[in-house]
PDB file of C-alpha atoms in Angstrom:
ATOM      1  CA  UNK A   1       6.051 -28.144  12.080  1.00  0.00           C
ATOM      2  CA  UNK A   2       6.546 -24.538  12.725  1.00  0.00           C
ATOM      3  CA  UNK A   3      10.520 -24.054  12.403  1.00  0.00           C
ATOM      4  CA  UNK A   4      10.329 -20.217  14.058  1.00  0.00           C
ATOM      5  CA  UNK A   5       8.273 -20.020  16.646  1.00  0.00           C
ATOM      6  CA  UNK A   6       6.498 -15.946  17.314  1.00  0.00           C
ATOM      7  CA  UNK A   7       4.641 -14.105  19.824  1.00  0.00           C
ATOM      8  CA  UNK A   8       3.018 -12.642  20.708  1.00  0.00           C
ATOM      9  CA  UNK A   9      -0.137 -13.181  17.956  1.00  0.00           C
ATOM     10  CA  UNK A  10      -1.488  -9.770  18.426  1.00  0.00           C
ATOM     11  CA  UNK A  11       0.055  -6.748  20.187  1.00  0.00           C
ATOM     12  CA  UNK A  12      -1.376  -3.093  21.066  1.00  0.00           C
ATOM     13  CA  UNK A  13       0.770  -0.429  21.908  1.00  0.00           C
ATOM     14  CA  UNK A  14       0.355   3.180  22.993  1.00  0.00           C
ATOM     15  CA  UNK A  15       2.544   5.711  20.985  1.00  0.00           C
ATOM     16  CA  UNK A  16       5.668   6.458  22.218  1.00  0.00           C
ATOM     17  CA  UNK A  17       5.474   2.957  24.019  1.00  0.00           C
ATOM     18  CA  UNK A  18       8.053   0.226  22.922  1.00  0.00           C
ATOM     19  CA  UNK A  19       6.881  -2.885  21.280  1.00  0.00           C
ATOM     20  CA  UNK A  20       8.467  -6.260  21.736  1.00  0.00           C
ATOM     21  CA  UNK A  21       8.097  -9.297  19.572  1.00  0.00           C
ATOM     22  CA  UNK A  22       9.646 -12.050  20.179  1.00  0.00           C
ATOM     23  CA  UNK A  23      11.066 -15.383  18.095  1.00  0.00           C
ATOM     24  CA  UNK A  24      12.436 -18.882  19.088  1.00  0.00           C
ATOM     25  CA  UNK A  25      13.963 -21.447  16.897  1.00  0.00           C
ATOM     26  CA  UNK A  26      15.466 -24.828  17.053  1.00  0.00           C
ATOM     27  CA  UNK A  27      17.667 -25.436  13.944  1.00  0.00           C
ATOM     28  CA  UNK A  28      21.260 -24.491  14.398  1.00  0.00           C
ATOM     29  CA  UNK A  29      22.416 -24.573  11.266  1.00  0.00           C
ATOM     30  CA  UNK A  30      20.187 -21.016  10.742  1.00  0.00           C
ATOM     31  CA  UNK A  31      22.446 -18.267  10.654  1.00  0.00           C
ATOM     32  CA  UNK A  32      20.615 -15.272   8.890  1.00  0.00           C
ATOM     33  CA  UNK A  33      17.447 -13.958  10.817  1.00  0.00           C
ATOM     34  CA  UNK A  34      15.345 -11.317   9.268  1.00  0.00           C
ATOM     35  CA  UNK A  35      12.504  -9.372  10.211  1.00  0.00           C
ATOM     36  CA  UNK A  36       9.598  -8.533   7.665  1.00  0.00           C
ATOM     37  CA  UNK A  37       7.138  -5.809   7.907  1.00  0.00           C
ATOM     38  CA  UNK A  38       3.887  -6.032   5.948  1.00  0.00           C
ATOM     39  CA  UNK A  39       1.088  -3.300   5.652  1.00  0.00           C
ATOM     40  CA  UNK A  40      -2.284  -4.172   4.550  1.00  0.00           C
ATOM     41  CA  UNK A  41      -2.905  -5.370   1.175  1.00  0.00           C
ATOM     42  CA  UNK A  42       1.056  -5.151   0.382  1.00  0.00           C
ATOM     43  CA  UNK A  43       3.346  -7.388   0.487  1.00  0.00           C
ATOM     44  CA  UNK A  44       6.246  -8.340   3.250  1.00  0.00           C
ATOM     45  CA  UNK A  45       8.871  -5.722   2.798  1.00  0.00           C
ATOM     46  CA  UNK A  46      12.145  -6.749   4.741  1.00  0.00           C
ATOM     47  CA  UNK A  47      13.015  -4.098   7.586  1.00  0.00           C
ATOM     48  CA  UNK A  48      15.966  -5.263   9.674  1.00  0.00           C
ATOM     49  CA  UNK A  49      18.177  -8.286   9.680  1.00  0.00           C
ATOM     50  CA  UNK A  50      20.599  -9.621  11.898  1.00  0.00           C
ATOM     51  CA  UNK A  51      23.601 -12.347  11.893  1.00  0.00           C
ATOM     52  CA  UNK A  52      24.116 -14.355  14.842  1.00  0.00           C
ATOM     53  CA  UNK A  53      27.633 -13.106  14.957  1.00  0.00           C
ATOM     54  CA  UNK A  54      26.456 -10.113  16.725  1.00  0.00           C
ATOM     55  CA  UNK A  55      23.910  -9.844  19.608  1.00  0.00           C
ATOM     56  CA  UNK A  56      22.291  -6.537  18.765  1.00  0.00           C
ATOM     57  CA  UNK A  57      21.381  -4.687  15.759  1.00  0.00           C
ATOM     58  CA  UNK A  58      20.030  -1.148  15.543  1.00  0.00           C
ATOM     59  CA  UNK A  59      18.651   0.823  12.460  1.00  0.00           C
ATOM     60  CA  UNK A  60      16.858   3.801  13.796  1.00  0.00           C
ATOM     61  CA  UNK A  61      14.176   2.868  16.151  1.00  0.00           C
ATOM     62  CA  UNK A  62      14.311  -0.592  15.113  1.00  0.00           C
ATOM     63  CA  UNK A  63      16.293  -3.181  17.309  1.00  0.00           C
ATOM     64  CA  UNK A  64      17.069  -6.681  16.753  1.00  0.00           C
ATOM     65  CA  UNK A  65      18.598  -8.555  20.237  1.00  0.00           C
ATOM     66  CA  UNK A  66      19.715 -12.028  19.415  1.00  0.00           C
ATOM     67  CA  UNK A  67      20.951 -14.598  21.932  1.00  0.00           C
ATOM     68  CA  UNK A  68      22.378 -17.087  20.594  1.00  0.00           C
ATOM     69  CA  UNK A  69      22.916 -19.690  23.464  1.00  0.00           C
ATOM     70  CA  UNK A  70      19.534 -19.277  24.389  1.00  0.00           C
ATOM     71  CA  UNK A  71      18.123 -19.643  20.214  1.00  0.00           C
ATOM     72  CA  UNK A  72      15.605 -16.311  20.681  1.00  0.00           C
ATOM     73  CA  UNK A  73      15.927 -13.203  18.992  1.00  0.00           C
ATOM     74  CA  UNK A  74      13.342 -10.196  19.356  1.00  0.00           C
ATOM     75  CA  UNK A  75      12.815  -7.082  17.386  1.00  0.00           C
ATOM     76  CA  UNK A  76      12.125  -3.862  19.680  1.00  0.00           C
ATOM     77  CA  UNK A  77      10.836  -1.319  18.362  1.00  0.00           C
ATOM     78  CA  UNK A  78      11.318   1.919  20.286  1.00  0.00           C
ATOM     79  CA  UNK A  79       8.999   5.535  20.408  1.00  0.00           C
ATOM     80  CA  UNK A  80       6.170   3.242  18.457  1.00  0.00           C
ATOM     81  CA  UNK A  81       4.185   5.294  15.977  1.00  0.00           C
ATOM     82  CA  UNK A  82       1.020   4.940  14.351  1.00  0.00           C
ATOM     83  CA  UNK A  83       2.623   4.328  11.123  1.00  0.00           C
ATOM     84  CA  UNK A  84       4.515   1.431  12.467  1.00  0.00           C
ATOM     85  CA  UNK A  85       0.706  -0.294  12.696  1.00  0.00           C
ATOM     86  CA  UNK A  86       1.239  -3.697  10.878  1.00  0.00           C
ATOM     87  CA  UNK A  87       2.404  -7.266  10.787  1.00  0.00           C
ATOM     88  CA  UNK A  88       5.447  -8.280  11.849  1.00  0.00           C
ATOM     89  CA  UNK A  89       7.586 -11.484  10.833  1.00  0.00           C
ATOM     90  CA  UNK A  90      10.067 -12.845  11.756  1.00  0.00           C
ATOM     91  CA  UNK A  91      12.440 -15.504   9.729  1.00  0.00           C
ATOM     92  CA  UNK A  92      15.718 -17.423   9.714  1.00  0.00           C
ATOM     93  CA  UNK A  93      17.423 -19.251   6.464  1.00  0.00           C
ATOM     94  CA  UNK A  94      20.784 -20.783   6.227  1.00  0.00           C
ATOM     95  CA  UNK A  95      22.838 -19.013   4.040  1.00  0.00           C
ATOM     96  CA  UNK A  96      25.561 -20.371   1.675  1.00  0.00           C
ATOM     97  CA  UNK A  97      23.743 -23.102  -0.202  1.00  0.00           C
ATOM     98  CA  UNK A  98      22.428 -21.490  -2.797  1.00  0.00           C
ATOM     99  CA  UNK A  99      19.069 -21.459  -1.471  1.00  0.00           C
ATOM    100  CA  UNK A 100      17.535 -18.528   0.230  1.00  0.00           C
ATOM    101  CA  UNK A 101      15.029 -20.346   1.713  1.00  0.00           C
ATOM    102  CA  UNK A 102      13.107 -18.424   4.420  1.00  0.00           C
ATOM    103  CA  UNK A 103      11.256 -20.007   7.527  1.00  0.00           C
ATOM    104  CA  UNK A 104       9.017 -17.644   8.630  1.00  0.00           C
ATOM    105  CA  UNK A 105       7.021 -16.994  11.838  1.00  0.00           C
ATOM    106  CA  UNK A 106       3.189 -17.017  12.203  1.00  0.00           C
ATOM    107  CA  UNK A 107       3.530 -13.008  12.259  1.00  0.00           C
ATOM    108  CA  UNK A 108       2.420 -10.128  14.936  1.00  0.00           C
ATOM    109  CA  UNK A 109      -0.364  -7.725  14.313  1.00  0.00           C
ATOM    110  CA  UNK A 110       1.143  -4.577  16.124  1.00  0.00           C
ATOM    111  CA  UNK A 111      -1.540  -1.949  16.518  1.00  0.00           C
ATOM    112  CA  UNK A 112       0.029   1.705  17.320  1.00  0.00           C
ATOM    113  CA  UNK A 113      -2.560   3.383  19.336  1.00  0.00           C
ATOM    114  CA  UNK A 114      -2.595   7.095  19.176  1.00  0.00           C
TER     115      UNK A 114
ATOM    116  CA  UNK B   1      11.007   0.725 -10.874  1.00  0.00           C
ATOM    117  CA  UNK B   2      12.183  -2.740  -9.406  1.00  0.00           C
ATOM    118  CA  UNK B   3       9.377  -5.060  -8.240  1.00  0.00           C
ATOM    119  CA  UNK B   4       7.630  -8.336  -8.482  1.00  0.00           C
ATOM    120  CA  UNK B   5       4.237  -8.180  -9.929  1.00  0.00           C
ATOM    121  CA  UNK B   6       1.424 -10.737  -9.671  1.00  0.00           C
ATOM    122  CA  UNK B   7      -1.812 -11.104 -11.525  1.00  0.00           C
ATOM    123  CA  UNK B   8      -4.477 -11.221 -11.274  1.00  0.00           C
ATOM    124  CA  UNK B   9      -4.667  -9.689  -7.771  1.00  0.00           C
ATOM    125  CA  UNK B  10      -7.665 -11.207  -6.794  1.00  0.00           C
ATOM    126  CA  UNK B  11      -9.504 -14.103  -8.286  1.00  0.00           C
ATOM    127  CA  UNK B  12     -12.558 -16.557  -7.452  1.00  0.00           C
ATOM    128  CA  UNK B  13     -12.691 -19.665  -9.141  1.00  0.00           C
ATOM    129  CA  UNK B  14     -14.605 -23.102  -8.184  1.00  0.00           C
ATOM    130  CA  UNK B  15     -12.840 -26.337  -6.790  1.00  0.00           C
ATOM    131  CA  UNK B  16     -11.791 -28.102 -10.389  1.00  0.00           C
ATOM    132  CA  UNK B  17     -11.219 -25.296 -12.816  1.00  0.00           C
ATOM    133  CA  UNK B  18      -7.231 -24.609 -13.749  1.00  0.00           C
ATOM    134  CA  UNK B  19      -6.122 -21.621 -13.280  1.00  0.00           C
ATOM    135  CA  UNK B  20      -2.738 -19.944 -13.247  1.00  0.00           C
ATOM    136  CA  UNK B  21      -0.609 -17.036 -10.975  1.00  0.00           C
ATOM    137  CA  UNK B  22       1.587 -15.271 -13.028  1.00  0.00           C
ATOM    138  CA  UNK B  23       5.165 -13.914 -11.549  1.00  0.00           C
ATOM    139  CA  UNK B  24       7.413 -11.729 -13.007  1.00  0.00           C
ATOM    140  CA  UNK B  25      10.092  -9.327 -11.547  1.00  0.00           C
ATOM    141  CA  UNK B  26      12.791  -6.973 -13.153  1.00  0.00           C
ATOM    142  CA  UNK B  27      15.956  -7.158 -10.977  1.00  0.00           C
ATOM    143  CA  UNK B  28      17.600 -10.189 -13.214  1.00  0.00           C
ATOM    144  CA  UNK B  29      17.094 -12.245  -9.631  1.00  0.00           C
ATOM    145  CA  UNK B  30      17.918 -15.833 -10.083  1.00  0.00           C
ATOM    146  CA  UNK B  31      15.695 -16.844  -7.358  1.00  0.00           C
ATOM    147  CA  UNK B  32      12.302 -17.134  -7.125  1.00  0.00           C
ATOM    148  CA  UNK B  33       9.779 -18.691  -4.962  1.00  0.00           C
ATOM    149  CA  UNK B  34       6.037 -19.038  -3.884  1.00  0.00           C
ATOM    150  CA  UNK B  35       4.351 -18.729  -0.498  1.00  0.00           C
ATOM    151  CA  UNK B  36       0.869 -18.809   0.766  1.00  0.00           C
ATOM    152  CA  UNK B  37      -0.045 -16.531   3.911  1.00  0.00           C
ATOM    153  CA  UNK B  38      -2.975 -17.899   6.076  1.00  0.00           C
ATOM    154  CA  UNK B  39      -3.966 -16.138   9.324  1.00  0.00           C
ATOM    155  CA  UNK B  40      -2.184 -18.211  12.616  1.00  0.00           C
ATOM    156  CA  UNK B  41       0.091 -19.817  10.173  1.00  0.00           C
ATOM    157  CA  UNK B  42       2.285 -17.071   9.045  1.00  0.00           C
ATOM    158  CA  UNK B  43       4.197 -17.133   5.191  1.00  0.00           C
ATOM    159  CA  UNK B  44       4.742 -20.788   4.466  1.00  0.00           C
ATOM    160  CA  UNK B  45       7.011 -22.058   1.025  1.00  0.00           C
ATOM    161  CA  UNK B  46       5.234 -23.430  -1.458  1.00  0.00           C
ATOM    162  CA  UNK B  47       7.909 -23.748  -4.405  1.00  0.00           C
ATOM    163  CA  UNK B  48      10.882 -22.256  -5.289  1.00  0.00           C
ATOM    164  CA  UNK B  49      13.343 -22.221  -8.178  1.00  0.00           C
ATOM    165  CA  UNK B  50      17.133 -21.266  -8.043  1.00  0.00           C
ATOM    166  CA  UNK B  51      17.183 -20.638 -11.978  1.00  0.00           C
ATOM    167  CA  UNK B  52      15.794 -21.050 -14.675  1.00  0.00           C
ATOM    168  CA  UNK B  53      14.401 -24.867 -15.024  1.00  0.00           C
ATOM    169  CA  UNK B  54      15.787 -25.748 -11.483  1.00  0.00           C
ATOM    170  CA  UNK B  55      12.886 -25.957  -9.186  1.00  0.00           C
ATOM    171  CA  UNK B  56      12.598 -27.601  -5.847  1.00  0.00           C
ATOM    172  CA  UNK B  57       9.493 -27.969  -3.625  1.00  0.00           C
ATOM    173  CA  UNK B  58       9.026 -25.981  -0.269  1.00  0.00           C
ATOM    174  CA  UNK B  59       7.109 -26.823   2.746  1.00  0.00           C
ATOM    175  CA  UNK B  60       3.449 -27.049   1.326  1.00  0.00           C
ATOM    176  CA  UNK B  61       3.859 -28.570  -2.189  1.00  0.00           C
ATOM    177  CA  UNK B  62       0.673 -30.419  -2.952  1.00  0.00           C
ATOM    178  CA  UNK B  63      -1.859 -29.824  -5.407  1.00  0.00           C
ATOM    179  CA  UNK B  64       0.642 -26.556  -6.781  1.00  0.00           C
ATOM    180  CA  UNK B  65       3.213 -26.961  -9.967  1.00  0.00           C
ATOM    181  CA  UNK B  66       5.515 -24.353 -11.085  1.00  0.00           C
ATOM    182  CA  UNK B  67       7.617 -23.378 -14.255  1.00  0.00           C
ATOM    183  CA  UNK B  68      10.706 -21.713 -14.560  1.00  0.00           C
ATOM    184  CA  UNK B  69      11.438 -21.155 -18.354  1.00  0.00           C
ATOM    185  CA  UNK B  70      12.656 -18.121 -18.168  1.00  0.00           C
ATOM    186  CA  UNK B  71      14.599 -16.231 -15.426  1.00  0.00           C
ATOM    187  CA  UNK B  72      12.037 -13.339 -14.900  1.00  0.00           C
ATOM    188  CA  UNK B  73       8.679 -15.619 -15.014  1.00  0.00           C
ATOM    189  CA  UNK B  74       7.742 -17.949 -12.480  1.00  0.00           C
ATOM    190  CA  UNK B  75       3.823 -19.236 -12.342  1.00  0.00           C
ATOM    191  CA  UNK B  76       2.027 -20.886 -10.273  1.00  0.00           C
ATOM    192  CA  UNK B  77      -0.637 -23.612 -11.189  1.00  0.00           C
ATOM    193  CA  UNK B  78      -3.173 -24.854 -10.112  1.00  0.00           C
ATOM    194  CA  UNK B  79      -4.555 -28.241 -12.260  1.00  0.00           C
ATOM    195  CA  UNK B  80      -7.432 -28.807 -10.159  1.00  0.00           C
ATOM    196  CA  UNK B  81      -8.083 -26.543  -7.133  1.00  0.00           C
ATOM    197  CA  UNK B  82      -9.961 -27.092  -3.833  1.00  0.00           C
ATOM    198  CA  UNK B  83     -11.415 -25.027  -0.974  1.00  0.00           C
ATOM    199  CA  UNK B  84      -8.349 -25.610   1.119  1.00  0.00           C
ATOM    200  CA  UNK B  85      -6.469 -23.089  -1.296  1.00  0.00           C
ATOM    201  CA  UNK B  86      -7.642 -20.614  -0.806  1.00  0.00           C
ATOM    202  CA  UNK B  87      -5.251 -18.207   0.808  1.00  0.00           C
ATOM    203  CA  UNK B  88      -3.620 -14.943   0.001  1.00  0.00           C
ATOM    204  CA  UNK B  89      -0.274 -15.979  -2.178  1.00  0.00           C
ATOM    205  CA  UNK B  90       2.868 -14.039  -2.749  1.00  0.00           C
ATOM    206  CA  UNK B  91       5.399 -14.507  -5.052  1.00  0.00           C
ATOM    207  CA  UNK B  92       9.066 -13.075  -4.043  1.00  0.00           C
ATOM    208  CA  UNK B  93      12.472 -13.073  -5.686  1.00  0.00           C
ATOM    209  CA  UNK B  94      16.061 -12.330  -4.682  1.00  0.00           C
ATOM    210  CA  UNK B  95      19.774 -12.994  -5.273  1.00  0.00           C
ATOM    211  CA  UNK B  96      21.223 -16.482  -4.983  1.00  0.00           C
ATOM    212  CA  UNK B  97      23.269 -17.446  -2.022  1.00  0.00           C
ATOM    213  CA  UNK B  98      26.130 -15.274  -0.622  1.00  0.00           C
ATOM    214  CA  UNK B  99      25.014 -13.143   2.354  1.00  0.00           C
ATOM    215  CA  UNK B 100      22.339 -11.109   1.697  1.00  0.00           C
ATOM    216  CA  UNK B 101      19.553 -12.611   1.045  1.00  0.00           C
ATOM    217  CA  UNK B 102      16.679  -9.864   0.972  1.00  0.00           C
ATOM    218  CA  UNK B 103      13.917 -11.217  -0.929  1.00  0.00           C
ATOM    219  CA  UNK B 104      11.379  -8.804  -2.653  1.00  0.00           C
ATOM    220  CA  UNK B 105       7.422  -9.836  -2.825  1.00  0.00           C
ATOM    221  CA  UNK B 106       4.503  -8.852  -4.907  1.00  0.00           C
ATOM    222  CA  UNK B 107       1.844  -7.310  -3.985  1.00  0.00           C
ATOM    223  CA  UNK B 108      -0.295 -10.562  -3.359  1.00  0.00           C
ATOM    224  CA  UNK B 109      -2.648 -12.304  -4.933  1.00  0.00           C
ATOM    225  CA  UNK B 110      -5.664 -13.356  -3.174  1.00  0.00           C
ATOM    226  CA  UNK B 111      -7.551 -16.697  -4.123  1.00  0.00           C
ATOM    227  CA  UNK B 112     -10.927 -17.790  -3.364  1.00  0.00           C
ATOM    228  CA  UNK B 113     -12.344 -21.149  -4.445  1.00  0.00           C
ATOM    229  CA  UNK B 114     -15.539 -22.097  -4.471  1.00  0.00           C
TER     230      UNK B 114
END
């Protein structure tokens, strides 16, 4: 059973254009929701979290929107480039038990066309 | 440099023959943990470990065992593998608890059985 739920599977984009991805979840006891960003043959490298305290997060052109009421959060990513080709996960854990335990999505392929 | 590293990277065995996924990583992380990345299924757990000889199962469990005997080693083993294992596998490590909870992978390992 699939605890974060992603989509879209696959997503193309034309540079400059803004890519959305979007996550749902059910557990409320989650309270620390990363994003991941693998390239090919490497391994997930984390590239923006978020805490459901707040209900945006911005590192550059990266955006994380969280609602909490509504259990989605989505990571925008503005002025998409080439180089942000990849696949894109997102997670959740429950922080404070010791265990940093990571549920992850089923991960979007984001292809930055030129 | 900090990182995990995995070996081998790649490796083709056939269904019955024992084989082992060595983890290591330099950062003095106290937790450690194994997932297994199919396509349409995302990252999912396999084992984890919150220090040394403390080890717990994740999501997807069966047919793996781990060891933690010492705090920068954490393999994965196989006693008798099957077709339905193979997958690409990642090994990742991090701090325990508080609020950060970034957790670095390897590079990957990718597993073929026969």
């Amino acid at each position: 059973q699939q605890q974060v739920k992603q989509s879209p599977q696959s997503l193309i984009v034309q540079k400059g254009g803004i890519s959305i991805i979007n996550c749902a979840y059910e557990n409320t006891a989650f309270d620390y929701f990363p994003w991941y960003q693998q390239f090919p043959g490497k391994g997930p490298a984390l590239l923006i979290a978020i805490r459901p305290d707040v209900s945006e997060k911005k590192e550059g052109r990266f955006t994380i929107s969280f609602n909490k009421s509504a259990k989605q959060f989505s990571l925008h990513i503005m002025d998409s480039q080439p180089g942000d080709s990849a696949t894109y996960f997102c997670a959740a854990s429950i922080s404070g038990t010791g265990a940093n335990n990571l549920f992850f999505g089923t991960g979007t392929r984001l292809t930055v066309i030129p | 440099e900090a990182q995990v590293t995995q070996n081998p990277r790649y490796l083709i065995t056939v269904t019955g023959k024992k084989l082992t996924v060595t983890c290591s990583q330099n950062m003095n992380h106290e937790y450690m943990s194994w997932y297994r990345q199919d396509p349409g299924l995302g990252l999912r757990q396999i084992y984890y470990s919150m220090n040394v000889e403390v080890t717990d199962k994740g999501d997807v469990p069966e047919g793996y065992k781990v060891s933690r005997k010492e705090k920068r080693n954490f393999p994965l083993i196989l006693e008798s593998p099957s077709p339905n294992q193979t997958s690409l596998y990642f090994c990742a490590s991090s701090l325990a608890g508080g609020l950060r909870v970034e957790q670095y992978f390897g590079p990957g390992t990718r597993l073929t059985v026969t």
